[in-house]
CSV table of N, CA and C in Angstrom, one decimal:
chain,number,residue,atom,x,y,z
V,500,UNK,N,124.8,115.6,116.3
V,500,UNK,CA,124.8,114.2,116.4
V,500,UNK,C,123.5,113.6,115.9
V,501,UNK,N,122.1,114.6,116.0
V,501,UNK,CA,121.0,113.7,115.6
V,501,UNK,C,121.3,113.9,114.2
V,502,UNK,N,121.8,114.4,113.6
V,502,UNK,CA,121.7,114.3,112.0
V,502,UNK,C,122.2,113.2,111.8
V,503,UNK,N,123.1,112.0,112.1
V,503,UNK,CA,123.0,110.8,111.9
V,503,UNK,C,121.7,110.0,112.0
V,504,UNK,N,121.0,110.3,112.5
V,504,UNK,CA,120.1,109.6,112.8
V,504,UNK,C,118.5,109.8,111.5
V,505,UNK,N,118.9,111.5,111.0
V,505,UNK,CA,118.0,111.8,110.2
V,505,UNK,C,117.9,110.3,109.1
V,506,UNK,N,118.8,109.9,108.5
V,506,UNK,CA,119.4,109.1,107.5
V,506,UNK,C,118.4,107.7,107.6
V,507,UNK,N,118.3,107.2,108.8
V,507,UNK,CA,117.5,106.4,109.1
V,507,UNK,C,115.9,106.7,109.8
V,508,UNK,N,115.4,107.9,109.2
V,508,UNK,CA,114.1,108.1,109.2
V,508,UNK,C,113.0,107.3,109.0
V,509,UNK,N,113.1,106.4,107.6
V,509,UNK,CA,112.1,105.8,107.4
V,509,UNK,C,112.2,104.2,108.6
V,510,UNK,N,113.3,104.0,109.0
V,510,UNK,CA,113.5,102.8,109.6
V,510,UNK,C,112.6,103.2,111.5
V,511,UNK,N,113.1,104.7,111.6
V,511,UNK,CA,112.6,105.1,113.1
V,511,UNK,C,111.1,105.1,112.9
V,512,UNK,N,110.7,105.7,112.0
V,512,UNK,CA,109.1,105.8,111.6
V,512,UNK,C,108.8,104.4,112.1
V,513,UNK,N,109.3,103.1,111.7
V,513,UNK,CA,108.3,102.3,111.6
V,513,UNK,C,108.2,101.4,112.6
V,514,UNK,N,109.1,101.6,113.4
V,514,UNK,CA,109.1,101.6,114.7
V,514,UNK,C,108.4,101.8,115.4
V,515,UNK,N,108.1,103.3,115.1
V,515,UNK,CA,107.0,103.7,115.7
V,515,UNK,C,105.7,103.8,115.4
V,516,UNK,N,105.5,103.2,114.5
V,516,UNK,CA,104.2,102.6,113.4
V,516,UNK,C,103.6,101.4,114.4
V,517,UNK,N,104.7,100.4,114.5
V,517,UNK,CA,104.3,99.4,114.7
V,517,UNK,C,103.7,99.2,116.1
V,518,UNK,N,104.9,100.2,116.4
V,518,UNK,CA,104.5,100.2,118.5
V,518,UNK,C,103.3,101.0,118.4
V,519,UNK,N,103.3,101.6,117.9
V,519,UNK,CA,101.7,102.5,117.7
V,519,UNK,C,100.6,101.2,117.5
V,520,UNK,N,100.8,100.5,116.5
V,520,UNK,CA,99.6,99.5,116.3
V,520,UNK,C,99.5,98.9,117.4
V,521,UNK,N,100.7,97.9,118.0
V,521,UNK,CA,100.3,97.0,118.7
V,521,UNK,C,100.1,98.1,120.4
V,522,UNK,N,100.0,99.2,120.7
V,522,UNK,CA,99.4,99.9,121.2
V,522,UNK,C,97.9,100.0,121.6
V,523,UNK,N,97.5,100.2,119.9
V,523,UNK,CA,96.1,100.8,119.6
V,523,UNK,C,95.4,99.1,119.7
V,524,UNK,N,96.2,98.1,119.8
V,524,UNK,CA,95.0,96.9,119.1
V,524,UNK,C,94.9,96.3,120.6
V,525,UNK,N,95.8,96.8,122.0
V,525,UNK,CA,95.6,96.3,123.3
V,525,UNK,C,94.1,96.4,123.5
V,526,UNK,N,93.3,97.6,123.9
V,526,UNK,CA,92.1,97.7,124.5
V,526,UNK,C,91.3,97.3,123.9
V,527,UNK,N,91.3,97.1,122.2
V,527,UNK,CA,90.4,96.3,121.3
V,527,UNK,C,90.6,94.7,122.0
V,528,UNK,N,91.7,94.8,121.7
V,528,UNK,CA,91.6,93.3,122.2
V,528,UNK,C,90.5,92.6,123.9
V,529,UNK,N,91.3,93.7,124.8
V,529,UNK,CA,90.9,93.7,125.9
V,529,UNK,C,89.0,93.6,125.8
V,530,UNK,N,88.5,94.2,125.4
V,530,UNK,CA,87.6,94.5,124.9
V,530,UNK,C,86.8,93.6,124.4
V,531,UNK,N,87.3,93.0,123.0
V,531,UNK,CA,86.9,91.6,122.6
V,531,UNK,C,87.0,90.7,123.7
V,532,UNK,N,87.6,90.2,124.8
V,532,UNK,CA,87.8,89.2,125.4
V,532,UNK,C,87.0,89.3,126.6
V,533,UNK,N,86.4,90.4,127.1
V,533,UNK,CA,85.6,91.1,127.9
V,533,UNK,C,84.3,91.0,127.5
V,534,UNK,N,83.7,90.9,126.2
V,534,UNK,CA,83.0,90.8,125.4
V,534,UNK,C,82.4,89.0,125.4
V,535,UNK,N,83.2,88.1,125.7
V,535,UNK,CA,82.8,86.9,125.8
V,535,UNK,C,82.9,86.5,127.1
V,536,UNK,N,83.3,87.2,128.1
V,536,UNK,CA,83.3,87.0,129.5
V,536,UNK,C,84.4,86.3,130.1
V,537,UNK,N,85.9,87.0,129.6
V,537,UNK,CA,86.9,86.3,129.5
V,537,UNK,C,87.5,87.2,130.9
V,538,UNK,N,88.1,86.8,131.7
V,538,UNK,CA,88.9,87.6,132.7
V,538,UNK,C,90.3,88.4,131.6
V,539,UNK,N,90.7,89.7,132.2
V,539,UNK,CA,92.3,89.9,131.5
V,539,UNK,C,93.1,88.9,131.5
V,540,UNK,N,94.0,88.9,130.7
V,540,UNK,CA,95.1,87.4,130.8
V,540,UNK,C,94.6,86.4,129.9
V,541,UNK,N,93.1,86.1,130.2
V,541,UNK,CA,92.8,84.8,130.0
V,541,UNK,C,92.5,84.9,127.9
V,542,UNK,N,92.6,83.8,127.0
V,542,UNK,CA,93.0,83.5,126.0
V,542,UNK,C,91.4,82.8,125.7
V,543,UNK,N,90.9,83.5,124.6
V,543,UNK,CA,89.8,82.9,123.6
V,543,UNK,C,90.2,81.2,123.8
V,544,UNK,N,89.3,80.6,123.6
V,544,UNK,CA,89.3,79.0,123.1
V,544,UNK,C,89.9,79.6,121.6
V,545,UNK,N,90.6,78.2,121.2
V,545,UNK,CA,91.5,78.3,120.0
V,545,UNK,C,90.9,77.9,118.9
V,546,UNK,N,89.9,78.9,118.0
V,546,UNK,CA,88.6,78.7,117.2
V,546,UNK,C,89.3,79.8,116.2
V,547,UNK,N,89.4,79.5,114.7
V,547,UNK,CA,90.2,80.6,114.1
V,547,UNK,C,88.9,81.4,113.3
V,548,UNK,N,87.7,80.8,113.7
V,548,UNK,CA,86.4,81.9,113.3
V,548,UNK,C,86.2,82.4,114.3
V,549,UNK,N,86.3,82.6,115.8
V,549,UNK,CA,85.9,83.5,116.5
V,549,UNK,C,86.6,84.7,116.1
V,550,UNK,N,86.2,85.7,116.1
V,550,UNK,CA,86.8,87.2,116.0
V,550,UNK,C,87.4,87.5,117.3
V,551,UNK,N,87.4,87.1,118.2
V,551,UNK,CA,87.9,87.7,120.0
V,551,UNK,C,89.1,86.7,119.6
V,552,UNK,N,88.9,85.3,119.4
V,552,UNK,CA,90.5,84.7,118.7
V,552,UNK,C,91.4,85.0,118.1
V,553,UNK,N,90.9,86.1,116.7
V,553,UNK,CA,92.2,86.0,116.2
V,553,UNK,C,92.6,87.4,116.4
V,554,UNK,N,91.7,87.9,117.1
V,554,UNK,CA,92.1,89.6,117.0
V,554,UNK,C,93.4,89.5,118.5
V,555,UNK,N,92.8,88.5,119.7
V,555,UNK,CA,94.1,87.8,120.0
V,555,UNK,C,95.0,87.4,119.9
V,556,UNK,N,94.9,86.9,119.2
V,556,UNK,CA,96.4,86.3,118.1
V,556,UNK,C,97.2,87.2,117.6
V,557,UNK,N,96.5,88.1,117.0
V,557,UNK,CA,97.4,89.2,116.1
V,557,UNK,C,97.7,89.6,116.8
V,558,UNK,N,97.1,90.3,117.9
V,558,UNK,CA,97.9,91.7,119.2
V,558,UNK,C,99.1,90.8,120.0
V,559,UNK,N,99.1,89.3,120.5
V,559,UNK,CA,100.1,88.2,120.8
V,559,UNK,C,100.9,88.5,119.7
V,560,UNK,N,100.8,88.0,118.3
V,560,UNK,CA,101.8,88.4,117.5
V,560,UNK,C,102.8,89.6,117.4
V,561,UNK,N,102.0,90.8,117.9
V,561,UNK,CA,102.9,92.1,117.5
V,561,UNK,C,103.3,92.2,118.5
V,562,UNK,N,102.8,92.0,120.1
V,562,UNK,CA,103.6,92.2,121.2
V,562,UNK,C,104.8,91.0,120.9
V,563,UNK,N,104.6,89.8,120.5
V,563,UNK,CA,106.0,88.9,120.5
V,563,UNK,C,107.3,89.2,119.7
V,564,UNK,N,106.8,89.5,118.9
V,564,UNK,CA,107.4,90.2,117.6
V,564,UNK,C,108.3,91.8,117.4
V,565,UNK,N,107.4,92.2,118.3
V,565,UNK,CA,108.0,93.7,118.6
V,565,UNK,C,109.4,93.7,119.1
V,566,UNK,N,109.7,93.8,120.5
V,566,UNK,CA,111.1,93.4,120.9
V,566,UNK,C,112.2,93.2,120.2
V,567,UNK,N,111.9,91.9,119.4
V,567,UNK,CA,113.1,92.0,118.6
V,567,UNK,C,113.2,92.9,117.1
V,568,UNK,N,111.8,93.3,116.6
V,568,UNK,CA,111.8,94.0,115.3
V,568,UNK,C,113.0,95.6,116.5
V,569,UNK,N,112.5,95.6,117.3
V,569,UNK,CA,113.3,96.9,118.1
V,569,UNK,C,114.4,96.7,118.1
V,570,UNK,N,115.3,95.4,118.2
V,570,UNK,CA,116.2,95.2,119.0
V,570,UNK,C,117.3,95.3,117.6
V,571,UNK,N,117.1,94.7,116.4
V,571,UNK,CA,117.5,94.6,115.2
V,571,UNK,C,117.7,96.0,114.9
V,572,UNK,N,116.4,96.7,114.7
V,572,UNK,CA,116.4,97.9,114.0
V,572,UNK,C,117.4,99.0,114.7
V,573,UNK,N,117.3,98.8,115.8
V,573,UNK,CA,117.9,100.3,116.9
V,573,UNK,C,119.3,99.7,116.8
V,574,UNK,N,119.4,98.4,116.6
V,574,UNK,CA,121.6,97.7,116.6
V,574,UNK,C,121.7,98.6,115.8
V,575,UNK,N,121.2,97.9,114.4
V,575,UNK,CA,121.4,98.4,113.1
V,575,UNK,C,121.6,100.2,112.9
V,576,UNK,N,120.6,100.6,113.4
V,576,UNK,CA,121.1,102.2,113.1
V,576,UNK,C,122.5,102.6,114.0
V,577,UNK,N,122.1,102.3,115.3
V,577,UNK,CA,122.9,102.7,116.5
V,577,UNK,C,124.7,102.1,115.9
V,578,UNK,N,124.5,101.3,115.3
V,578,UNK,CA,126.2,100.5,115.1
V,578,UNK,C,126.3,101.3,113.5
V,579,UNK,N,125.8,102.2,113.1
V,579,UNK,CA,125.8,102.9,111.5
V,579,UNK,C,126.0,101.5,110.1
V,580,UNK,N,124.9,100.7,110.2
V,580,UNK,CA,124.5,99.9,108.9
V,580,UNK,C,124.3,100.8,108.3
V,581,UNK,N,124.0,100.5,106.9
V,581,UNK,CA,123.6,101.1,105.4
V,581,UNK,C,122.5,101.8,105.4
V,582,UNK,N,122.2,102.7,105.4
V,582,UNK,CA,120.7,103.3,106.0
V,582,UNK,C,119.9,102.9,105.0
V,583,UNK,N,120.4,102.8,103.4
V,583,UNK,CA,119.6,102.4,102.9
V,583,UNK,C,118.8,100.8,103.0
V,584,UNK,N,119.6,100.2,103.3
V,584,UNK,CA,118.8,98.4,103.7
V,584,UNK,C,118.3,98.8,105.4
V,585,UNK,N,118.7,99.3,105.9
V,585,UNK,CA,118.1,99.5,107.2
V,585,UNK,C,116.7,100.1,106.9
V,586,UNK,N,116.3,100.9,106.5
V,586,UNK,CA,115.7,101.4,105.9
V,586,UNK,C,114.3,100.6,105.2
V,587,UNK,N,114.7,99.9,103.9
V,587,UNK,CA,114.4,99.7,103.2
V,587,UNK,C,113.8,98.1,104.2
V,588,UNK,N,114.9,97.6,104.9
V,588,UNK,CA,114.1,96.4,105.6
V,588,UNK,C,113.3,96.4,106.6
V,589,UNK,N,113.4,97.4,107.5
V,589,UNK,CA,112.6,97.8,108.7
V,589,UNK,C,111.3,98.4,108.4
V,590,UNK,N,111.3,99.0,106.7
V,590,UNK,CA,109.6,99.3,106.2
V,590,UNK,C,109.5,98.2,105.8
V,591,UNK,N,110.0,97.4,105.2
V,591,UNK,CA,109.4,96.2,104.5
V,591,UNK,C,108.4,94.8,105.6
V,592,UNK,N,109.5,95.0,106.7
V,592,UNK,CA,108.7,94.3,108.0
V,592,UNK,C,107.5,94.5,108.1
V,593,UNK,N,108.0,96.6,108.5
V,593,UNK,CA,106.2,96.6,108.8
V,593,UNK,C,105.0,96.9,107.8
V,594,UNK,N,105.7,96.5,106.8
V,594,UNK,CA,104.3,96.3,105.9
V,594,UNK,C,104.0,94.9,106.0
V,595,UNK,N,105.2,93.8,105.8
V,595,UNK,CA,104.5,92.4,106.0
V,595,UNK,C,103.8,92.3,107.8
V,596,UNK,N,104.0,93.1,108.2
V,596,UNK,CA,103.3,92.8,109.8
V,596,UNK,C,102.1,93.6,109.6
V,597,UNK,N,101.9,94.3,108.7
V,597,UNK,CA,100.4,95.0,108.7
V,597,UNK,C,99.6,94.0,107.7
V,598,UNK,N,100.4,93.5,106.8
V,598,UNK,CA,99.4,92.4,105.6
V,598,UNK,C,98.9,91.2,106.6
V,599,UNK,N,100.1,90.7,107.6
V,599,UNK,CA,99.9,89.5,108.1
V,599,UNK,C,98.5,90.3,109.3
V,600,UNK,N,98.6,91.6,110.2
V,600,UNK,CA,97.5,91.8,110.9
V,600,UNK,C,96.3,91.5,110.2
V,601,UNK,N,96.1,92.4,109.2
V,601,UNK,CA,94.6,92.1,108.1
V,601,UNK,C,94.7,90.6,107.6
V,602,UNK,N,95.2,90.2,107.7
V,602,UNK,CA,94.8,88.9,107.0
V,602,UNK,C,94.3,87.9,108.5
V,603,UNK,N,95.1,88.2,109.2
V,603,UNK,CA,94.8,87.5,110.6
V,603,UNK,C,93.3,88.3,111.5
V,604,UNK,N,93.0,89.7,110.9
V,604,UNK,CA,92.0,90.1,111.6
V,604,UNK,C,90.4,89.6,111.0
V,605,UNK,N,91.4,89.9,109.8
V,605,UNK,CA,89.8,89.2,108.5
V,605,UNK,C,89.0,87.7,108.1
V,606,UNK,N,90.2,86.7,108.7
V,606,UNK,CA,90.7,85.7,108.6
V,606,UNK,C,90.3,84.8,107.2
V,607,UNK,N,91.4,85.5,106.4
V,607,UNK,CA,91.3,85.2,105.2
V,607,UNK,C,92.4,84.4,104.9
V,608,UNK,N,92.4,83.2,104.0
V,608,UNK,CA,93.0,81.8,103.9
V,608,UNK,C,93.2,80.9,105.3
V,609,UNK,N,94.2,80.2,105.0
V,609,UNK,CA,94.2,79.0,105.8
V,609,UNK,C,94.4,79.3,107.4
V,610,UNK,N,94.2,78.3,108.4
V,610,UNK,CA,95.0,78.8,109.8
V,610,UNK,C,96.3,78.7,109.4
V,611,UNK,N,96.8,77.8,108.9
V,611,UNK,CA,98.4,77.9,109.0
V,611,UNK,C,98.8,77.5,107.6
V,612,UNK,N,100.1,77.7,107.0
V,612,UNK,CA,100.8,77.5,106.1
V,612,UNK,C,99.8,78.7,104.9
V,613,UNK,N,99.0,79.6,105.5
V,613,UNK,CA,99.0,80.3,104.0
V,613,UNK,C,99.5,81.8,104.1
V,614,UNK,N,98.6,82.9,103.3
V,614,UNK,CA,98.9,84.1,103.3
V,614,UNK,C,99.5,84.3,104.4
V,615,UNK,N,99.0,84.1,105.6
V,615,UNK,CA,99.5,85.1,106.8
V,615,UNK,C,100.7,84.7,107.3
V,616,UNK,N,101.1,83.1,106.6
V,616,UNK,CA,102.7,82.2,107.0
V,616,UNK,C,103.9,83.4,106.1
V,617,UNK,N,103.1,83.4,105.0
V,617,UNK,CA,104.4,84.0,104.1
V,617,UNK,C,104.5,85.4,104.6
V,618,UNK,N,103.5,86.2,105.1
V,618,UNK,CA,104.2,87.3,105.5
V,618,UNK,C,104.6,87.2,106.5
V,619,UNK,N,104.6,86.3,107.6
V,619,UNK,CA,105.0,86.0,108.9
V,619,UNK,C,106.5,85.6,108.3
V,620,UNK,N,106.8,84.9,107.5
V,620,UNK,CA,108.3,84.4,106.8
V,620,UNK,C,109.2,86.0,106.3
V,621,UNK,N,108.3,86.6,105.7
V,621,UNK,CA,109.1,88.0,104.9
V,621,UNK,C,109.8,88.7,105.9
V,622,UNK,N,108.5,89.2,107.4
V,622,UNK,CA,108.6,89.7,108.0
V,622,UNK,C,110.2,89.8,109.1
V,623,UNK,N,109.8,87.8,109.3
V,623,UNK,CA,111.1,87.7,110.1
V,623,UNK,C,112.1,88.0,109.4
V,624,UNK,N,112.1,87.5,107.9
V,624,UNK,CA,113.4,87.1,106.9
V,624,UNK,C,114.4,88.4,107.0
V,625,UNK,N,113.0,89.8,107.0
V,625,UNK,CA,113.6,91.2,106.9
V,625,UNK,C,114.7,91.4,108.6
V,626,UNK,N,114.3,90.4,109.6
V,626,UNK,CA,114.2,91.1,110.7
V,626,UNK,C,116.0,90.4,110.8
V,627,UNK,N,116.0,89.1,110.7
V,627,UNK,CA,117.1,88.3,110.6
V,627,UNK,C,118.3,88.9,109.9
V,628,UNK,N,117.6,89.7,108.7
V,628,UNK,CA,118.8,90.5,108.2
V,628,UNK,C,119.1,91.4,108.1
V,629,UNK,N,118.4,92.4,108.8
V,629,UNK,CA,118.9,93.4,110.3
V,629,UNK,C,119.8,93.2,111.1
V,630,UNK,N,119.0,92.1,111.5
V,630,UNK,CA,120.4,91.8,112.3
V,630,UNK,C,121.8,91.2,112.0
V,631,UNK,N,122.0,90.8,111.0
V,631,UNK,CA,123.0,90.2,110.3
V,631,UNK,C,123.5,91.4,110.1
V,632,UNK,N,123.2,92.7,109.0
V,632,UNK,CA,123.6,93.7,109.2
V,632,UNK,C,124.2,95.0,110.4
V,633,UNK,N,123.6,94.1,111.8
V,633,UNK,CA,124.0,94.8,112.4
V,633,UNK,C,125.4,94.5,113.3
V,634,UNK,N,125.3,93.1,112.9
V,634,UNK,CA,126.5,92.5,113.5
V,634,UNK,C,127.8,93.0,112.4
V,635,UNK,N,127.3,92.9,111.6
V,635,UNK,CA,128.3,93.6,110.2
V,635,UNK,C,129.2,94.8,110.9
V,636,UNK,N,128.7,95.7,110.7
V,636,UNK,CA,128.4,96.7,111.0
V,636,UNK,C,129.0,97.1,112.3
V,637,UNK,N,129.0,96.3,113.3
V,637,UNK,CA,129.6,96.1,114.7
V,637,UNK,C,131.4,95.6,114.4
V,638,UNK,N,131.5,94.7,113.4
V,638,UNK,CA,132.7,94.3,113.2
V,638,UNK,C,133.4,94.3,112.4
């Protein structure tokens, strides 16, 4: 039975790519916000040059984000979509979720509507049609 599941390798990998990042970027964060004398919980002032802001932002992003990149991906294989677009869209996410991290850690272009919008747009667009595929796929 797991050899079905071999098929959707690159899709499980990145899964576990992602939960890995947003993992590894908690105690950074923690850390940054500890760093300005922030209690746990509590959120940088909303300054897109502070570094403890956006390194918040991004770790908010990938924990928000996560859930459902999960919930899409695991339908999708679990209900046998196309492994190739499962695949092919579940890496494509997490590369737009790793462009949009770096750009959001570096804080390169605009706060809003630039580089980090469009991969924030690819990312979901991939995630939306996962799920579309998975309802396919279900019926």
């Amino acid at each position: 039975m797991l050899d079905v599941f071999a098929e959707y390798s690159h899709a499980i990998a990145s899964l576990v790519i992602f939960t890995l990042i947003v993992l590894f970027m908690s105690p950074f964060t923690a850390l940054a916000k500890q760093g300005k004398g922030l209690a746990p919980g509590a959120t940088p002032e909303q300054d897109y040059s502070d570094n403890a802001y956006r390194l918040n932002r991004a770790y908010l992003n990938g924990t928000e984000t996560l859930p459902a990149y999960l919930a899409v991906t695991i339908a999708a294989i679990l209900l046998g979509a196309s492994p190739f677009w499962v695949n092919l869209l579940a890496s494509v996410a997490l590369v737009a979720r790793i462009v949009m991290l770096v750009i959001h850690l570096r804080g390169i272009g605009k706060q809003n509507s630039g580089l980090r919008s469009i991969s924030y747009v690819v990312g979901w667009a991939c995630m939306v049609i996962l799920g579309v595929l998975a309802l396919g796929a279900a019926f």
